[in-house]
PDB file of C-alpha atoms in Angstrom:
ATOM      1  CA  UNK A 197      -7.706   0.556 -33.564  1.00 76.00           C
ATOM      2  CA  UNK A 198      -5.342   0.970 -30.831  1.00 81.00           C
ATOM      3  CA  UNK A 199      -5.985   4.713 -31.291  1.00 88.00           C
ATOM      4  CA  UNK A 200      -9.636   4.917 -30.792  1.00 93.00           C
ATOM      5  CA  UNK A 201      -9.057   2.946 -27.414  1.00 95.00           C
ATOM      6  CA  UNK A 202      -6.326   5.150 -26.685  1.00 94.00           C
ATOM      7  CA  UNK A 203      -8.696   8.201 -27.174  1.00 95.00           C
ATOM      8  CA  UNK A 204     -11.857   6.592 -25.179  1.00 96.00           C
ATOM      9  CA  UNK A 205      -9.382   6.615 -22.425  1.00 95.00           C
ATOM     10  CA  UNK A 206      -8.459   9.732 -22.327  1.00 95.00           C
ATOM     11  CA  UNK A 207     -12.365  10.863 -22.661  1.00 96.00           C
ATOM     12  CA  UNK A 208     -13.086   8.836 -19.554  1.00 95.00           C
ATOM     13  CA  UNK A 209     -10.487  10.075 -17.694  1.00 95.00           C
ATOM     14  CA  UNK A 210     -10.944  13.525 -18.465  1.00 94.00           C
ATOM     15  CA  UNK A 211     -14.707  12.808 -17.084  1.00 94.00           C
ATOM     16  CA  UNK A 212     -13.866  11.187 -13.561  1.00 91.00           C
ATOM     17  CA  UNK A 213     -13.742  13.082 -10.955  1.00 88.00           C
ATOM     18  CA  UNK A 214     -10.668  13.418  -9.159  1.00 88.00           C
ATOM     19  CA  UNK A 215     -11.042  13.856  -5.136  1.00 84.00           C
ATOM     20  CA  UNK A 216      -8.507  16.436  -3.982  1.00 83.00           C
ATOM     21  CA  UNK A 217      -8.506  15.872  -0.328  1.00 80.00           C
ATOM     22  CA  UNK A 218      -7.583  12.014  -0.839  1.00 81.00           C
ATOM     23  CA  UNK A 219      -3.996  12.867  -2.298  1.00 82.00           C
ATOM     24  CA  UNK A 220      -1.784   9.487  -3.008  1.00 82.00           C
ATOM     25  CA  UNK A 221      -5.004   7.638  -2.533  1.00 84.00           C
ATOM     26  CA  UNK A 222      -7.387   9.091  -5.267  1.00 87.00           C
ATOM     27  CA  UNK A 223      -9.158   6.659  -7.695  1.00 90.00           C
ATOM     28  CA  UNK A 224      -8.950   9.450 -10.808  1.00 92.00           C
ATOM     29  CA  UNK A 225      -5.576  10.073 -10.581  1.00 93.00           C
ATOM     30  CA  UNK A 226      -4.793   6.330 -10.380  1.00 94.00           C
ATOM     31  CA  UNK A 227      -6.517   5.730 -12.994  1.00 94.00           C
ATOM     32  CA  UNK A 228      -5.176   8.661 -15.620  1.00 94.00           C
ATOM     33  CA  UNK A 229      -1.295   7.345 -14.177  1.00 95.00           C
ATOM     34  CA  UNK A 230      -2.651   3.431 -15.181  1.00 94.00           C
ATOM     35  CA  UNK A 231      -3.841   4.697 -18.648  1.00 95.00           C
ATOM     36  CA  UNK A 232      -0.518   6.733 -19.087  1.00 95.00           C
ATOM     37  CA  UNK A 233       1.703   3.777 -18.163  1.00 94.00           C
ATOM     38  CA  UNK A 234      -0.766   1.452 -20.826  1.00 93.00           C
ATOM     39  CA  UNK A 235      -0.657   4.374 -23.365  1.00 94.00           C
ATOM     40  CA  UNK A 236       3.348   4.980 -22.978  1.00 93.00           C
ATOM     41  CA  UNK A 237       3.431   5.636 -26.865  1.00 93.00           C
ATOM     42  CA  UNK A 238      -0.045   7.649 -26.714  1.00 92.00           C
ATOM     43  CA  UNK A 239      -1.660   6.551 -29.779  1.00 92.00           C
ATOM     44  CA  UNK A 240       1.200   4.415 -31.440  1.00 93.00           C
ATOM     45  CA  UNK A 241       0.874   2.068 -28.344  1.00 93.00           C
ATOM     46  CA  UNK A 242       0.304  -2.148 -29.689  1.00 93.00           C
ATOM     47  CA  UNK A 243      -1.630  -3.903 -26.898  1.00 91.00           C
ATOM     48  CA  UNK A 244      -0.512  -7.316 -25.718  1.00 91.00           C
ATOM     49  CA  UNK A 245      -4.436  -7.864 -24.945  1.00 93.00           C
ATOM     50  CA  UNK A 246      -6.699  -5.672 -27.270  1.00 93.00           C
ATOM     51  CA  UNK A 247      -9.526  -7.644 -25.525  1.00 95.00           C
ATOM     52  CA  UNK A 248      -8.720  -7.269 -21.459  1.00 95.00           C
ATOM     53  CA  UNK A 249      -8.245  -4.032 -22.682  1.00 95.00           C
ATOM     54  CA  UNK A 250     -11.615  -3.200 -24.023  1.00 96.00           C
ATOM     55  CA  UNK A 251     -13.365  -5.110 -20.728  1.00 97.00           C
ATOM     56  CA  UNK A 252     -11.334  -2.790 -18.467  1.00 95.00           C
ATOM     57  CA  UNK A 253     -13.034   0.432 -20.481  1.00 96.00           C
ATOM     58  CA  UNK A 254     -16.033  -1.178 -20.118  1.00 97.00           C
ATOM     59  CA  UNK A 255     -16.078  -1.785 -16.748  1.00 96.00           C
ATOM     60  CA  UNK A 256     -14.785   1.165 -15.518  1.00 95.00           C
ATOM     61  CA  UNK A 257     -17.218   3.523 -18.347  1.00 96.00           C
ATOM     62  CA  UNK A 258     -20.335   1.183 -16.490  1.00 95.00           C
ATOM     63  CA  UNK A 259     -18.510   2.634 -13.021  1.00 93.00           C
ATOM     64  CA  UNK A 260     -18.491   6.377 -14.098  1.00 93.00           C
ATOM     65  CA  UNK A 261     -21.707   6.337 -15.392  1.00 94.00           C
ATOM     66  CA  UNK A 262     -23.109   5.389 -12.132  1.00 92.00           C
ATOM     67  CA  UNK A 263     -24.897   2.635 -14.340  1.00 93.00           C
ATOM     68  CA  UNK A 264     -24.636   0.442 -11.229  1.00 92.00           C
ATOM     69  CA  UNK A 265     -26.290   3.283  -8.890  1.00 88.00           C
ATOM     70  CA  UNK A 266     -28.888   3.628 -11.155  1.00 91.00           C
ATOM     71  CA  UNK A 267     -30.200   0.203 -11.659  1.00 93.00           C
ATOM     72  CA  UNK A 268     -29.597  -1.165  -8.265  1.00 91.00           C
ATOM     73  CA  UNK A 269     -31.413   2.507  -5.970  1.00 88.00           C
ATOM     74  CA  UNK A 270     -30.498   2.767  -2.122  1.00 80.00           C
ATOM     75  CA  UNK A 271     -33.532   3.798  -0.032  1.00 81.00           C
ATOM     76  CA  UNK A 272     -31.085   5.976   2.314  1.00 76.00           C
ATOM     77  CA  UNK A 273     -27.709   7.690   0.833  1.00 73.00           C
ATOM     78  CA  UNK A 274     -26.038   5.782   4.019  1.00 70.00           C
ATOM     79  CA  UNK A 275     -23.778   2.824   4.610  1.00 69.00           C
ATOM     80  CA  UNK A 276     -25.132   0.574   7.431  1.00 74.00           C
ATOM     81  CA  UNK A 277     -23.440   2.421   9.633  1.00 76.00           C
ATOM     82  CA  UNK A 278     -25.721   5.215   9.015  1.00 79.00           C
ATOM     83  CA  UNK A 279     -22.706   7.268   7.889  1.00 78.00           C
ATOM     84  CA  UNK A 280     -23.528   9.501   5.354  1.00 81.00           C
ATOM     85  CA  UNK A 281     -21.590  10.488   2.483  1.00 77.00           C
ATOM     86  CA  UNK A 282     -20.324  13.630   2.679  1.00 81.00           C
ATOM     87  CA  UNK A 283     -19.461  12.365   6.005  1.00 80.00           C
ATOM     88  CA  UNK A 284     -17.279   9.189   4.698  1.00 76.00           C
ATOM     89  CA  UNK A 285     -15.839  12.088   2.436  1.00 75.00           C
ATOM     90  CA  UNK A 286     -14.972  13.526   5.433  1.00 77.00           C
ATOM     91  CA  UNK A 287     -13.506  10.762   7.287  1.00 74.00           C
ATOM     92  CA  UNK A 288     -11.435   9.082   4.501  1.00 73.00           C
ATOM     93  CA  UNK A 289      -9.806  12.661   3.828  1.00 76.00           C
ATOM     94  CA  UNK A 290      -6.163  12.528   3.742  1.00 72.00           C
ATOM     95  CA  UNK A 291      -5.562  15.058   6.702  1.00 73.00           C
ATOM     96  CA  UNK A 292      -8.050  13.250   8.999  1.00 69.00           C
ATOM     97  CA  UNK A 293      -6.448  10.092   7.742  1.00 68.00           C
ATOM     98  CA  UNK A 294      -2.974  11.052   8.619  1.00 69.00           C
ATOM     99  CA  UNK A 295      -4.478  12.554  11.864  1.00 71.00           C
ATOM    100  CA  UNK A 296      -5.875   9.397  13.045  1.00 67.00           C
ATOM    101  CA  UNK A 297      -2.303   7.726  12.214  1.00 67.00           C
ATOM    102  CA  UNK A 298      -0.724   9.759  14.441  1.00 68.00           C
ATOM    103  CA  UNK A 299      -3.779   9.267  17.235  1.00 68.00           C
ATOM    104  CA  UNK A 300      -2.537   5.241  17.055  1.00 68.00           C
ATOM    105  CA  UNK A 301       0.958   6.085  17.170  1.00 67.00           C
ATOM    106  CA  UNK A 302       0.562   7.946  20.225  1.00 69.00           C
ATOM    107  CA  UNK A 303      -1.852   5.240  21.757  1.00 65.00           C
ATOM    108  CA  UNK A 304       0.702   2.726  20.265  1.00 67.00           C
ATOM    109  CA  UNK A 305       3.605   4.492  21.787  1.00 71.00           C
ATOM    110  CA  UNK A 306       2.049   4.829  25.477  1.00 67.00           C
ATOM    111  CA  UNK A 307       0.938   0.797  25.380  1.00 66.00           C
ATOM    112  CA  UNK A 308       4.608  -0.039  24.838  1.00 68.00           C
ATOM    113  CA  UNK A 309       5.908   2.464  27.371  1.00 71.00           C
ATOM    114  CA  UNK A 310       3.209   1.394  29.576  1.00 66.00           C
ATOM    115  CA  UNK A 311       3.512  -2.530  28.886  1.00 68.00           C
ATOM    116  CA  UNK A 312       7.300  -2.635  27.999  1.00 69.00           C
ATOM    117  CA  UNK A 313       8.750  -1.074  31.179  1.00 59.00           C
ATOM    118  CA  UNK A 314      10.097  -3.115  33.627  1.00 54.00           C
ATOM    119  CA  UNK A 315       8.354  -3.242  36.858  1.00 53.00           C
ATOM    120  CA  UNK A 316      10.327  -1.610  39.630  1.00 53.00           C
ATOM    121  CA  UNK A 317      12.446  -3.718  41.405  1.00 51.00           C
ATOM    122  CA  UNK A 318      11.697  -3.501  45.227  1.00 51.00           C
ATOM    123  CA  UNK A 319      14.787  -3.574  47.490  1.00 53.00           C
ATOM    124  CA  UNK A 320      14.433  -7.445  49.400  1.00 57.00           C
ATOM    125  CA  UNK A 321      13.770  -7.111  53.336  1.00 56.00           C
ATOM    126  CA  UNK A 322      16.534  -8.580  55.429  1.00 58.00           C
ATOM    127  CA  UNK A 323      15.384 -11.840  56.820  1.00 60.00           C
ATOM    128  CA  UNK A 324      15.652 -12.061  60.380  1.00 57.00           C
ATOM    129  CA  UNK A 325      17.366 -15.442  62.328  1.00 53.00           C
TER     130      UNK A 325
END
């Protein structure tokens, strides 16, 4: 049995998509690294929880079919922000990700210089007597 399951993994993961400008952060290439690490001994593999096993296909078979898409429609193809997708695509990208990283570390870096520094100490007036 623990073959078949091994095998409907493999099927699934060979069927989601993987999203090439999200490196480190992709969902498909999580998920084939889970089912490899689940599956160390491929189809030879005994599962502590045949059961949790067969809910996690389910659930995530129910997410690649769009099942959920499907039977609950959107009006628009936008968040509430009005974002579109391609343009979330766009935005979560990994280079416009590690571009907006460096954007805080730079506004980061000129608060502290800004904030940090200590004011400059003005020379005290003689007091007359």
């Amino acid at each position: 049995m623990s073959a078949t399951r091994y095998r409907r993994f493999l099927k699934l993961c060979e069927e989601w998509p993987r999203d090439e400008s999200k490196k480190g952060r992709d969902l498909g290439t999580f998920l084939r690294q889970r089912v490899a690490h689940a599956f160390r001994e491929g189809e030879n593999t005994q599962l502590s929880d045949p059961e949790k096993c067969d809910q996690m296909y389910e659930s995530l078979a129910r997410i690649n079919s769009n099942m959920y898409r499907e039977k609950f429609p959107r009006a628009k193809d936008t968040s509430f922000t009005g974002v579109t997708v391609e343009e979330c695509r766009m935005l979560l990208s990994t280079g416009n990700m590690q571009q907006m990283d460096e954007e805080k570390k730079g506004l980061w870096k000129t608060l502290m210089e800004r904030f940090s520094s200590k004011p400059e100490e003005t020379p005290e007036k003689p007091t007359e007597k």
